[in-house]
Each structure stands twice: as structure tokens, then as C-alpha cells.
PDB file of C-alpha atoms in Angstrom:
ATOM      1  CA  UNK Z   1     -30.451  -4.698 -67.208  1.00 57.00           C
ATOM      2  CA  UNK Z   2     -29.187  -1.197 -66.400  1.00 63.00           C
ATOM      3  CA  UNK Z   3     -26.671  -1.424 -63.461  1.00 68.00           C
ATOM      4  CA  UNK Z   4     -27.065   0.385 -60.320  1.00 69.00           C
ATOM      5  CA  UNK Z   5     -25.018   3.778 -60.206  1.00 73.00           C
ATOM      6  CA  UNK Z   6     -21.438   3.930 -57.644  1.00 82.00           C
ATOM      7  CA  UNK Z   7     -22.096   5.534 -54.886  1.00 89.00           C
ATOM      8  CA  UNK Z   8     -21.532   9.410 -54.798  1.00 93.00           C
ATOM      9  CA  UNK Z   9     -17.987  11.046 -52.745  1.00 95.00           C
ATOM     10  CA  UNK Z  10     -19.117  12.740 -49.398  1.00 97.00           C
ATOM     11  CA  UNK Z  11     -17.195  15.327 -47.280  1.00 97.00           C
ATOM     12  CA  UNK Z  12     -17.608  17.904 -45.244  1.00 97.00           C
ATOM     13  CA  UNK Z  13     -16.468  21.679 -44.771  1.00 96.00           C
ATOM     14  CA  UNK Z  14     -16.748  21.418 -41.009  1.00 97.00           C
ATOM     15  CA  UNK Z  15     -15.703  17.778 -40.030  1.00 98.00           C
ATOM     16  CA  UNK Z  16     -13.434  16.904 -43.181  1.00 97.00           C
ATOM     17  CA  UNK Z  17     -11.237  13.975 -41.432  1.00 97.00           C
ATOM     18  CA  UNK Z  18     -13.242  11.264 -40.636  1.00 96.00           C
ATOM     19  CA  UNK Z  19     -10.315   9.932 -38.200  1.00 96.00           C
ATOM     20  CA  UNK Z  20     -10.268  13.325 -36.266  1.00 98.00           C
ATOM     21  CA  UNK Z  21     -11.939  14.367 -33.340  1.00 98.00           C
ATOM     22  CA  UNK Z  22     -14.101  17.907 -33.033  1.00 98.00           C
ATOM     23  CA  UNK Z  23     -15.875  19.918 -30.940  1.00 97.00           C
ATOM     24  CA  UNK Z  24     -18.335  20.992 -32.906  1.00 97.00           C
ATOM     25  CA  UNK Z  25     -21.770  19.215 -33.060  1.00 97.00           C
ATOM     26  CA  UNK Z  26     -23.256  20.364 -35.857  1.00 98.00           C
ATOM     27  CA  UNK Z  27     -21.587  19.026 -39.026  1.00 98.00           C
ATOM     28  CA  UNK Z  28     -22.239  20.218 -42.538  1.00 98.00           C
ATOM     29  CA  UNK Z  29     -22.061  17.339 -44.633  1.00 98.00           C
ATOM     30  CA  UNK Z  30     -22.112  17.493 -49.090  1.00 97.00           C
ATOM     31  CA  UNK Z  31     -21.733  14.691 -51.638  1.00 95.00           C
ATOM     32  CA  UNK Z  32     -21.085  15.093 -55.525  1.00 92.00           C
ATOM     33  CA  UNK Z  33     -24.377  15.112 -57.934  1.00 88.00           C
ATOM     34  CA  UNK Z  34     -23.288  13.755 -61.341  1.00 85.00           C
ATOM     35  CA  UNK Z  35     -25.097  14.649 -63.851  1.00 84.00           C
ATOM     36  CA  UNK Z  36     -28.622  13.499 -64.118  1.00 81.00           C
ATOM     37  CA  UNK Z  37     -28.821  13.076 -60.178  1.00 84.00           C
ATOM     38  CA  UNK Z  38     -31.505  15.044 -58.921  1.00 80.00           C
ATOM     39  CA  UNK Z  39     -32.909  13.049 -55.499  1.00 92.00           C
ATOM     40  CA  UNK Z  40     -31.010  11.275 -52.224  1.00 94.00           C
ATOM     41  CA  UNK Z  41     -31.643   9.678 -49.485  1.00 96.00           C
ATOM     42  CA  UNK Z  42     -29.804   9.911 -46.282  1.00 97.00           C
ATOM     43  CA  UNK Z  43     -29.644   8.922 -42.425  1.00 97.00           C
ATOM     44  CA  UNK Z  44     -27.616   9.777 -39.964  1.00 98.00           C
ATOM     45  CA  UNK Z  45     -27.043   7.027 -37.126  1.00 97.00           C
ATOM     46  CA  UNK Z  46     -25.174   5.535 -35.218  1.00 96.00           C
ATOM     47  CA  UNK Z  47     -24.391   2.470 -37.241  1.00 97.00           C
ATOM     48  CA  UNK Z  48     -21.473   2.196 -39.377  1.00 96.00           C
ATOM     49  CA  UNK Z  49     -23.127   0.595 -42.338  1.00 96.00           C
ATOM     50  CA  UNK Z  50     -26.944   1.616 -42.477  1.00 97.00           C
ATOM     51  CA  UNK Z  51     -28.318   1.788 -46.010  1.00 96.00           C
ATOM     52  CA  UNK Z  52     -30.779   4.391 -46.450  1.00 96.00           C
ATOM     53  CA  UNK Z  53     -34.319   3.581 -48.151  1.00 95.00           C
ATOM     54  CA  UNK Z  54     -35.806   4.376 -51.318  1.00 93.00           C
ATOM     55  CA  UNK Z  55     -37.275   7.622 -50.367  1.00 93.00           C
ATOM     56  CA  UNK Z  56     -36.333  10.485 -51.811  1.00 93.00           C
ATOM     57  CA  UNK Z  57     -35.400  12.478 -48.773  1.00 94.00           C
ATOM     58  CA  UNK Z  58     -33.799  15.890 -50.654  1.00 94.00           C
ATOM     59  CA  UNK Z  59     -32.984  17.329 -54.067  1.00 92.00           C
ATOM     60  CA  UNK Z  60     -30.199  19.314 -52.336  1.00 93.00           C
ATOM     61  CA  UNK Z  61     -26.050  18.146 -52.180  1.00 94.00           C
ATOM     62  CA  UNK Z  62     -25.824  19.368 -48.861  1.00 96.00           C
ATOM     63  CA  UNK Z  63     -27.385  18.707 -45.075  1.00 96.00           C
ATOM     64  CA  UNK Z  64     -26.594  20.038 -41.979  1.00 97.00           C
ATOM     65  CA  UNK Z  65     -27.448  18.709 -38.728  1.00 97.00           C
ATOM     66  CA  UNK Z  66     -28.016  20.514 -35.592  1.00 97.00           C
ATOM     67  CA  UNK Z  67     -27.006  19.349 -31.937  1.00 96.00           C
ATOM     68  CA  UNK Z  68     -25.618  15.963 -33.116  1.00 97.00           C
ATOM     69  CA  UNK Z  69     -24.800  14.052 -30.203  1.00 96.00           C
ATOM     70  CA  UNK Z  70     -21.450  12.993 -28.947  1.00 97.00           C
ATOM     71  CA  UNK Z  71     -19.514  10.234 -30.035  1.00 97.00           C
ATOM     72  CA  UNK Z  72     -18.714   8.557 -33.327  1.00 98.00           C
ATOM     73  CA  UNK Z  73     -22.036   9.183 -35.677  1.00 98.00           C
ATOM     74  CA  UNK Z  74     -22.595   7.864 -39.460  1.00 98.00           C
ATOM     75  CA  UNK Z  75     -23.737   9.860 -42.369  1.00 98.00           C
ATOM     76  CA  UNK Z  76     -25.146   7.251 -45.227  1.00 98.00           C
ATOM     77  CA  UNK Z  77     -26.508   8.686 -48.293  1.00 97.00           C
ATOM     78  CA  UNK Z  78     -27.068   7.283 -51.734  1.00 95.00           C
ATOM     79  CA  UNK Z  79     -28.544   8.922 -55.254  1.00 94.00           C
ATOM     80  CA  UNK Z  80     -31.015   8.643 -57.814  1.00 92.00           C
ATOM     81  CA  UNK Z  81     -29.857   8.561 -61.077  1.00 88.00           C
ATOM     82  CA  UNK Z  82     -31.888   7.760 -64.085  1.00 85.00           C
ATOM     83  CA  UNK Z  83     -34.727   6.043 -61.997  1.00 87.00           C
ATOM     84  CA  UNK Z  84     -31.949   3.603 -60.405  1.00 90.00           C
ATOM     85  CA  UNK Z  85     -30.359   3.923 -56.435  1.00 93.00           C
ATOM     86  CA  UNK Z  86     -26.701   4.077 -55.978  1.00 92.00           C
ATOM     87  CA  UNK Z  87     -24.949   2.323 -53.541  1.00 93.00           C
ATOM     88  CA  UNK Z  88     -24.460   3.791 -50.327  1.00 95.00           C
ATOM     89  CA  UNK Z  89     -21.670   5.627 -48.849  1.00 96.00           C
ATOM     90  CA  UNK Z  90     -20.569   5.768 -45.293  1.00 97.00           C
ATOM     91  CA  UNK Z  91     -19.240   8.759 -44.018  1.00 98.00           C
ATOM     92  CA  UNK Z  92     -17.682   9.186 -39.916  1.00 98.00           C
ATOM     93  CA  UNK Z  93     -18.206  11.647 -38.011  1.00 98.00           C
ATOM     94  CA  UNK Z  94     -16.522  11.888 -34.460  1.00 98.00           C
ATOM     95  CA  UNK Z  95     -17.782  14.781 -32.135  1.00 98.00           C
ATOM     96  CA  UNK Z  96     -16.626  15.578 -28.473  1.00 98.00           C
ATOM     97  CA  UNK Z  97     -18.052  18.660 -26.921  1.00 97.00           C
ATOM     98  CA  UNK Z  98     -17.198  17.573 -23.153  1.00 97.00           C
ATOM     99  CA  UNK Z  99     -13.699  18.600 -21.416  1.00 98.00           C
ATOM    100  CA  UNK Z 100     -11.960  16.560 -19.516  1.00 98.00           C
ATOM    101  CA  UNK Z 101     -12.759  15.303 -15.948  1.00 98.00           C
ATOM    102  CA  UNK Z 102     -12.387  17.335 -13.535  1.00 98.00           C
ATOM    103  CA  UNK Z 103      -8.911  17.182 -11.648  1.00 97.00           C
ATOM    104  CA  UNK Z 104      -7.226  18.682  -8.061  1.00 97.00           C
ATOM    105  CA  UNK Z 105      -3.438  19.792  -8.925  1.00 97.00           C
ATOM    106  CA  UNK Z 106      -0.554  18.825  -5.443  1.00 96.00           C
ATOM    107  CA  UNK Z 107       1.968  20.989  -4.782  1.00 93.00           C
ATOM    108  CA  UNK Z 108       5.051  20.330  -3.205  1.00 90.00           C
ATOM    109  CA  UNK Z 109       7.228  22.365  -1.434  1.00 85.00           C
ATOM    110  CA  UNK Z 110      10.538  22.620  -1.185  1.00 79.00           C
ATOM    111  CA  UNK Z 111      13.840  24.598   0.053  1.00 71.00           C
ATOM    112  CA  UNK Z 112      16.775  24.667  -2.126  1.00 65.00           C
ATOM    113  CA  UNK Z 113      18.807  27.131   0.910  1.00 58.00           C
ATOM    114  CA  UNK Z 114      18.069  29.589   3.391  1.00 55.00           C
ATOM    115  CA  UNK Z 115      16.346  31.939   1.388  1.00 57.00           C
ATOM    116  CA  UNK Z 116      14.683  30.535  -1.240  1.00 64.00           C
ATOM    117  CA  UNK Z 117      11.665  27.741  -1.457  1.00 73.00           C
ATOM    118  CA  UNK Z 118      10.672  26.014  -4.880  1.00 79.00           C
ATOM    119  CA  UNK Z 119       7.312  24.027  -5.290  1.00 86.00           C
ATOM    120  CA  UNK Z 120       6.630  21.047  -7.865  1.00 91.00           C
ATOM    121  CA  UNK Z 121       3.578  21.050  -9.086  1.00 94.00           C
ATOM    122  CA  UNK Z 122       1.225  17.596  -9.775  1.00 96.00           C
ATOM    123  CA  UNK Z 123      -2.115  17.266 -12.024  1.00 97.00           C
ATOM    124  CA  UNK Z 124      -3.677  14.010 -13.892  1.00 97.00           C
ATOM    125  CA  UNK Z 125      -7.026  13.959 -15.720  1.00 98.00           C
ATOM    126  CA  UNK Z 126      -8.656  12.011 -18.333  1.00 98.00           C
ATOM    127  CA  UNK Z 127     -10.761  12.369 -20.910  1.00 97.00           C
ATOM    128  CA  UNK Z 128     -13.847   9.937 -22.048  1.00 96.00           C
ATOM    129  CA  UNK Z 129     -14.154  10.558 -25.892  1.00 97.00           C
ATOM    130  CA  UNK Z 130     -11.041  11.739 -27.565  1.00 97.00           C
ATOM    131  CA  UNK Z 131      -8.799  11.361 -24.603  1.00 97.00           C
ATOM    132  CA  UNK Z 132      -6.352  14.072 -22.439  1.00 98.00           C
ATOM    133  CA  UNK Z 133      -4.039  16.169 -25.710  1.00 98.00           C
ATOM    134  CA  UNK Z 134      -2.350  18.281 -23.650  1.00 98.00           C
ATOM    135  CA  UNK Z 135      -1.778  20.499 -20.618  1.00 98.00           C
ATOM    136  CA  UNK Z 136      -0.729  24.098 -20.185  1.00 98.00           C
ATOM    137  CA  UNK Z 137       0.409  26.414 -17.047  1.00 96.00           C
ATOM    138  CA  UNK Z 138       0.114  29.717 -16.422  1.00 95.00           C
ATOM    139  CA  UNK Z 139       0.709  31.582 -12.942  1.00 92.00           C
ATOM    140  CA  UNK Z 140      -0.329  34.934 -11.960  1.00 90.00           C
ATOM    141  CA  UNK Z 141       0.910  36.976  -9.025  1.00 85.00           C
ATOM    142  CA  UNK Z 142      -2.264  37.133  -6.048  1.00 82.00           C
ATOM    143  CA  UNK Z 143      -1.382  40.671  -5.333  1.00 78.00           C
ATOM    144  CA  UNK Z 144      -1.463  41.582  -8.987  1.00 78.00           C
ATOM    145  CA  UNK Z 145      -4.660  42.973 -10.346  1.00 76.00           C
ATOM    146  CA  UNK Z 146      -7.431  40.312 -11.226  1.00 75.00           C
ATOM    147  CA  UNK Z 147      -7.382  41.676 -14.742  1.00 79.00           C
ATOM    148  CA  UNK Z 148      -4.328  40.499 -15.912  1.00 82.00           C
ATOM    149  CA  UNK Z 149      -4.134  37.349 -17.343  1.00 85.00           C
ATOM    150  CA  UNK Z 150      -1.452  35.213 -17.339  1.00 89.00           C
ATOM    151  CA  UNK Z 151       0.868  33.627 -19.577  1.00 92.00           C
ATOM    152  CA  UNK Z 152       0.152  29.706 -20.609  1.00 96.00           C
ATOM    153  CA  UNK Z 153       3.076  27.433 -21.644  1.00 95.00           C
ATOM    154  CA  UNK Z 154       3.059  23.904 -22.319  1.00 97.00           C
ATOM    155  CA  UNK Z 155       4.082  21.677 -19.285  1.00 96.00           C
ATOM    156  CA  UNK Z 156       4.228  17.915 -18.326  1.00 95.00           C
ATOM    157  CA  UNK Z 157       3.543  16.740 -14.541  1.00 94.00           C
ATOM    158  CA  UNK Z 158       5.331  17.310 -12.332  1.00 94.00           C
ATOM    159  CA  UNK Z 159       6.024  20.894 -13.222  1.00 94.00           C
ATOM    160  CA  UNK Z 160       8.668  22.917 -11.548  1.00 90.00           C
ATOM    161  CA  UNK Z 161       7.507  26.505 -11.004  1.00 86.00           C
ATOM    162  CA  UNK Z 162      10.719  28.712 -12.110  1.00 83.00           C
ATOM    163  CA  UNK Z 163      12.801  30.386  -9.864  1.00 72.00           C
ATOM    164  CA  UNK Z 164      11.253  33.799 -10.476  1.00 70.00           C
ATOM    165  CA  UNK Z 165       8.070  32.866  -8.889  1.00 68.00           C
ATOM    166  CA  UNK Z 166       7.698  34.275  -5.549  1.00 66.00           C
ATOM    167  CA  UNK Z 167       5.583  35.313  -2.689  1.00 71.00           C
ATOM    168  CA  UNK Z 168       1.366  34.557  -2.925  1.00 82.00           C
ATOM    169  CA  UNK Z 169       0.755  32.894  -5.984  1.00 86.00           C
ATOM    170  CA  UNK Z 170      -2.017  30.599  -8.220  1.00 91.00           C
ATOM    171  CA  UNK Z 171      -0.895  28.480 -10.302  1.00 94.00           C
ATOM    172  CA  UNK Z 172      -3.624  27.517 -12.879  1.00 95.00           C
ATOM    173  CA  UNK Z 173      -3.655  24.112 -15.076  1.00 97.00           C
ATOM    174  CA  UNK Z 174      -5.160  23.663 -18.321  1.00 98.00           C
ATOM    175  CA  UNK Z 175      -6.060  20.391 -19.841  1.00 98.00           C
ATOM    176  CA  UNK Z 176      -7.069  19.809 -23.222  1.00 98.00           C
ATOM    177  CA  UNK Z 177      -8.777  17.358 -25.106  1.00 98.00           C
ATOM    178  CA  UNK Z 178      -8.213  16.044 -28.325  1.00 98.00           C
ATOM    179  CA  UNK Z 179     -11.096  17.765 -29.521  1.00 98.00           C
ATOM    180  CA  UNK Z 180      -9.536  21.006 -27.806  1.00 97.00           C
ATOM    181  CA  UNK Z 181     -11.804  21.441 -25.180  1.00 98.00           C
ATOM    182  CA  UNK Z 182     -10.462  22.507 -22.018  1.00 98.00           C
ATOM    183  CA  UNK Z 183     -10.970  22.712 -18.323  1.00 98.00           C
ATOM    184  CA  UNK Z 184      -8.950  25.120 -15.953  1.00 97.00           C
ATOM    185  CA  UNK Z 185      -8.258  23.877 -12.363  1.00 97.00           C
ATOM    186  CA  UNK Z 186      -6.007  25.671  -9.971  1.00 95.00           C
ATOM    187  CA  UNK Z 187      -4.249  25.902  -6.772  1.00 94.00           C
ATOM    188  CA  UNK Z 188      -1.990  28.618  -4.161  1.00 92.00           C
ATOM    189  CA  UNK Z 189       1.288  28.341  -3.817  1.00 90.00           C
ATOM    190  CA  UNK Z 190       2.648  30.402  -0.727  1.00 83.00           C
ATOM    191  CA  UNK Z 191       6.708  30.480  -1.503  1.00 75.00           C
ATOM    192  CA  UNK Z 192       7.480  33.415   0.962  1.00 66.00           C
ATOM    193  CA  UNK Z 193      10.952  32.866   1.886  1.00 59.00           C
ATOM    194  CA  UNK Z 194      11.476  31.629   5.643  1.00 55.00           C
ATOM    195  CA  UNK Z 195      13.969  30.299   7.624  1.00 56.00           C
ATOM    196  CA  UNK Z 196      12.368  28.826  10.252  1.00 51.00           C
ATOM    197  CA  UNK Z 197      10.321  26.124   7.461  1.00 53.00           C
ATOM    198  CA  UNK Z 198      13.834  25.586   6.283  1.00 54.00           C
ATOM    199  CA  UNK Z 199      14.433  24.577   9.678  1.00 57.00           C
ATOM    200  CA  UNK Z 200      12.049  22.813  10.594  1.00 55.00           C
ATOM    201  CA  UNK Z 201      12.339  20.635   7.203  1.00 54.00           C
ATOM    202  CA  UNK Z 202      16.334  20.202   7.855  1.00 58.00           C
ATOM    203  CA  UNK Z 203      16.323  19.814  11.493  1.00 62.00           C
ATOM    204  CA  UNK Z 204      19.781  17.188  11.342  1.00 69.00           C
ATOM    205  CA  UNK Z 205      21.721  19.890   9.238  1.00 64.00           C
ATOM    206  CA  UNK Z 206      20.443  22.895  11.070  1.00 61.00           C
ATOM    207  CA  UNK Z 207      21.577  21.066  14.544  1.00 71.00           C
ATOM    208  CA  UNK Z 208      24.742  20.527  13.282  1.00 70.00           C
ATOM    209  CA  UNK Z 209      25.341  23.520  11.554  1.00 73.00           C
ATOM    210  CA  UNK Z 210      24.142  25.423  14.911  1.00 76.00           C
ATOM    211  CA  UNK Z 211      26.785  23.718  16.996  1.00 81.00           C
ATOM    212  CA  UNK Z 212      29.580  23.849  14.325  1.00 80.00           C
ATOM    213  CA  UNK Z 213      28.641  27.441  14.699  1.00 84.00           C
ATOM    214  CA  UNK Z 214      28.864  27.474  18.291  1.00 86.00           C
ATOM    215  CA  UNK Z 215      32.376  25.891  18.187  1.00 85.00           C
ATOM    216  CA  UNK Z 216      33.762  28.172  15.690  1.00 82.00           C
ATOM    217  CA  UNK Z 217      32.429  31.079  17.971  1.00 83.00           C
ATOM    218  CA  UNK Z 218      34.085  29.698  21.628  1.00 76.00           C
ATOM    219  CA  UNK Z 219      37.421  29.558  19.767  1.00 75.00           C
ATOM    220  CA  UNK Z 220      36.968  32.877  18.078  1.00 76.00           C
ATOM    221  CA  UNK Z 221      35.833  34.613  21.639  1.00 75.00           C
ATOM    222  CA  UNK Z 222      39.175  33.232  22.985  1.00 71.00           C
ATOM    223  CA  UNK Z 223      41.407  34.083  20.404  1.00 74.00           C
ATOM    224  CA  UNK Z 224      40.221  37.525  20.389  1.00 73.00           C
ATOM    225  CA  UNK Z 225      39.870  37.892  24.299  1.00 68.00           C
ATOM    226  CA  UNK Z 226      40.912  35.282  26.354  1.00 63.00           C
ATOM    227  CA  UNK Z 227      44.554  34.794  25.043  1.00 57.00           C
ATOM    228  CA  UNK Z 228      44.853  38.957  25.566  1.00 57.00           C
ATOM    229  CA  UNK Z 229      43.471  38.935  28.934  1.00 53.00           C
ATOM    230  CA  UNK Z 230      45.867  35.878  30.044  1.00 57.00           C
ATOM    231  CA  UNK Z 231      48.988  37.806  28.759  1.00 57.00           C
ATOM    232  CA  UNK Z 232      48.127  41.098  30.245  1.00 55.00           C
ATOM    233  CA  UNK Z 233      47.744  39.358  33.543  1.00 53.00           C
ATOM    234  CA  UNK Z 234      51.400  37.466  33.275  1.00 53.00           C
ATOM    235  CA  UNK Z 235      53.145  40.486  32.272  1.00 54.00           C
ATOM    236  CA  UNK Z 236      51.599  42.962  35.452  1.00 52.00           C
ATOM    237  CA  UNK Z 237      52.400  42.875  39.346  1.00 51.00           C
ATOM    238  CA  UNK Z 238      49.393  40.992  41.368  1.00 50.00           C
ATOM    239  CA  UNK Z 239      48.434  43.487  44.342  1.00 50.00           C
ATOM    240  CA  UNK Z 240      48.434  41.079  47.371  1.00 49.00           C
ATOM    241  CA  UNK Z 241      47.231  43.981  49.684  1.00 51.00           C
ATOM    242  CA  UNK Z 242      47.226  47.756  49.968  1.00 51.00           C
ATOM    243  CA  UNK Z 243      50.361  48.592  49.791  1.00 50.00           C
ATOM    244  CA  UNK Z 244      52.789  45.260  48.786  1.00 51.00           C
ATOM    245  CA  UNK Z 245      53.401  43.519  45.543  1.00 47.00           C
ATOM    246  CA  UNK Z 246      54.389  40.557  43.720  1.00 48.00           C
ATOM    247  CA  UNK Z 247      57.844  41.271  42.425  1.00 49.00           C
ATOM    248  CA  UNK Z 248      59.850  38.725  40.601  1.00 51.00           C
ATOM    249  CA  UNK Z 249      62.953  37.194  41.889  1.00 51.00           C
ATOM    250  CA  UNK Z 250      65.262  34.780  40.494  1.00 51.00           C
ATOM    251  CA  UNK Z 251      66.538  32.083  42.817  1.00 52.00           C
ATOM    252  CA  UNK Z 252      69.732  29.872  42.410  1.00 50.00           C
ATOM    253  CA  UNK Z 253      69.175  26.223  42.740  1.00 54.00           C
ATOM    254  CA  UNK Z 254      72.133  24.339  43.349  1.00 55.00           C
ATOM    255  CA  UNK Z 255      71.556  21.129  42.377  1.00 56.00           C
ATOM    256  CA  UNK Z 256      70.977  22.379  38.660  1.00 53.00           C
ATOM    257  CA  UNK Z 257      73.800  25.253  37.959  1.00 53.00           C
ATOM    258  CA  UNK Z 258      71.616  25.741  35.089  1.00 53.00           C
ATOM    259  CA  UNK Z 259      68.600  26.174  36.485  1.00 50.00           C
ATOM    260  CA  UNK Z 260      67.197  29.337  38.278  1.00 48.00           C
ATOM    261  CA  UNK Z 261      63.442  29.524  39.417  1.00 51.00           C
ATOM    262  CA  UNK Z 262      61.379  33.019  39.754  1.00 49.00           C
ATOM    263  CA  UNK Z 263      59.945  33.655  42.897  1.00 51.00           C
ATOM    264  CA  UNK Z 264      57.795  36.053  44.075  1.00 53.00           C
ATOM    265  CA  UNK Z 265      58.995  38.406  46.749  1.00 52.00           C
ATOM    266  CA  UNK Z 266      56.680  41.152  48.681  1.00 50.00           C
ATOM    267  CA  UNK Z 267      58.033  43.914  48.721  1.00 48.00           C
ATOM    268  CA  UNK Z 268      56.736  46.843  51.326  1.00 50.00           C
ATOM    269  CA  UNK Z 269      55.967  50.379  49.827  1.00 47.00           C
TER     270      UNK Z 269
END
């Protein structure tokens, strides 16, 4: 009894890992004719170990199939050789052509001093198929003309925007797929610098730092002023009335040999 050929090697020049996701959904798929093969039969499903019938179905080594749709899908072919059908092989294809969910980035805001503010940046997705790969940042200037484009760099959430962004900007997120599809959300980040958000979000340190201030300028006021102005009034006659003066006058006290007081005297002019 003649036996049955082995079935034939597939791959395939546009989906060659069967473990790998891609985003294209129309796969080329080829198997090896040994000699003496001149018919197969093939099906593509989506059942992991459908045998194909006796029909023969193509005298070509290579298919391809248009708008396949997404999710894992199963190539089965086997060959006619010398009037006898191989075995079948079993060949996976995954295919996602979808990007991710759509998402809503969160900014935070923050001040780091006076000046400047600094805003942390929050996204999440998900993917159905192959599942969220990776995400990417970029962020362009508002004021800056809509034709530039900006710069992407991988990023994890939360991302920090660096210290060089400033004033109006939009911060746009990519996500990717495993498949690498992507989706683009994005969101405005206002970090003008101002003083009075840094005061309103520190109100404790900006009431004690406004009375400390207060403090150091009383003392300062009177160290400048008020300490001159008391000396200058010591060392200077007081006019009592038009006319007469304080003058100084030193007065023995017996009791105290050691001891004399000043006293004023008025003296007439």
C-alpha cells in the first residue's frame, strides 16, 4: 500500500512568525512543492486543526488572501502527490488592524518656587488583540506654527514634562499596539509662571513667609531711622517756648558724693 505523503513546509513573506502579531490583513501565504506535486487543497479558518478536502483547490505554491479578518486565523493546506493526499499542515496567522482604546491623558500641576510651575502628566489605555506595546510623547509649543511637528520620545506614566517646557503648550500621547498601530490623544498644559497660583497652592508658607518678612522689615525701619532720630533728639536743646531752652545742669546730691543728676534749667534769651 503506498503511504500517504508528509505534509508540505508553509510560510509566509508577509506574516513569517506565527507567534507575532501584525497589522496587516492580507497575508501571502507559500508551501514547498516536491517534486511530482502538482495540486492542493487549502482553507483558511478559524480553527486550529481543519483538514482540507480532497478537492483540488490550486496548482499554484502560493495564495493570498484579501481583508482577512482580525484575530488569530488558520491556513491548512495539504498536496497531491502521485494520486495520494498529504497530511495537513497548520499554519497561524495573528492579525490586529485596530489601535488601542481610546484614552483622556491628567495633568497635574505643580510649583517647584516662585517662578517656575512643572506638570506630571497621566495616560492608561488598553488594547483588545495584541495588547498596549508602548507609549510615546511629544510636545509642541501652541504659539509655534501648526506645521511643525514635534519630537516623540518614549515615556512611562506619569511623565514629567522637562523643565524647558513653558508657557501654552499640548502635550500629545501616543500609544501603540503590539501590532504597531497607534492612536494619538492629547491635552494643554498652561505653565505660565505666576505667583499668585503659587500662593494660593502654599497659603501656610506664604503666611509665614509674609510676616517673617514683615518682622525683618519693622526692625530694619528702626535700625535705619528710629535709633537716628532718638539720638538726634538726646543730643539737641528742646525749645520750651519762643525764646527759652532746655539747658543741662548738673546737680550735687549729697547723700551720694558720687552721684550728680542733670537737670534741666531755662534759661531766658
Amino acid at each position: 500500500v503506498p503511504k500517504a505523503p508528509e505534509g508540505v513546509r508553509v510560510f509566509s513573506e508577509t506574516h513569517p512568525f506565527s507567534d507575532k502579531w501584525y497589522n496587516n490583513n492580507t497575508p501571502i501565504i507559500s508551501w514547498e512543492r516536491p517534486d511530482g506535486v502538482a495540486d492542493a487543497s487549502y482553507i483558511l479558518d478559524d480553527k486550529p486543526f481543519t483538514v482540507p478536502d480532497n478537492t483540488e483547490d490550486t496548482k499554484e505554491s502560493t495564495i493570498s488572501f484579501p481583508d482577512v479578518k482580525e484575530g488569530l486565523a488558520y491556513f491548512h493546506v495539504k498536496v497531491k502527490k502521485n494520486n495520494l493526499w498529504s497530511g495537513a499542515t497548520h499554519f497561524l496567522i495573528k492579525i490586529d488592524t485596530s489601535p488601542p482604546a481610546s484614552f483622556t491623558p491628567k495633568v497635574e500641576l505643580y510649583s517647584t518656587d516662585l517662578i517656575q510651575k512643572r506638570a506630571l502628566i497621566s495616560f492608561f489605555t488598553t488594547d483588545a488583540l495584541s495588547g498596549v506595546d508602548h507609549y510615546e510623547v511629544g510636545v509642541i509649543d501652541k504659539n509655534d506654527s501648526p506645521d511643525i511637528s514635534p519630537v516623540f520620545i518614549e515615556a512611562e506614566s506619569p511623565y514629567q514634562l522637562p523643565g524647558s517646557v513653558s508657557g501654552d503648550a499640548r502635550v500629545i500621547v501616543r500609544a501603540f499596539d503590539v501590532a504597531g498601530n497607534a492612536i494619538d490623544e492629547s491635552i494643554d498644559v498652561n505653565l505660565v509662571p505666576s505667583i499668585f497660583t503659587y500662593m494660593k497652592e502654599n497659603s501656610t508658607i506664604t503666611l509665614f513667609s509674609l510676616l517673617f518678612t514683615i518682622i525683618l522689615l519693622f526692625f530694619a525701619v528702626y535700625f535705619l531711622f528710629g535709633h537716628h532720630l532718638s539720638r538726634r533728639s538726646s543730643s539737641q536743646p528742646t525749645e520750651i517756648k519762643r525764646g527759652q531752652f532746655y539747658v543741662p545742669r548738673k546737680e550735687y546730691r549729697p547723700e551720694n558724693k558720687n552721684v550728680f543728676e542733670l537737670k534741666p534749667e531755662t534759661v531766658a534769651l
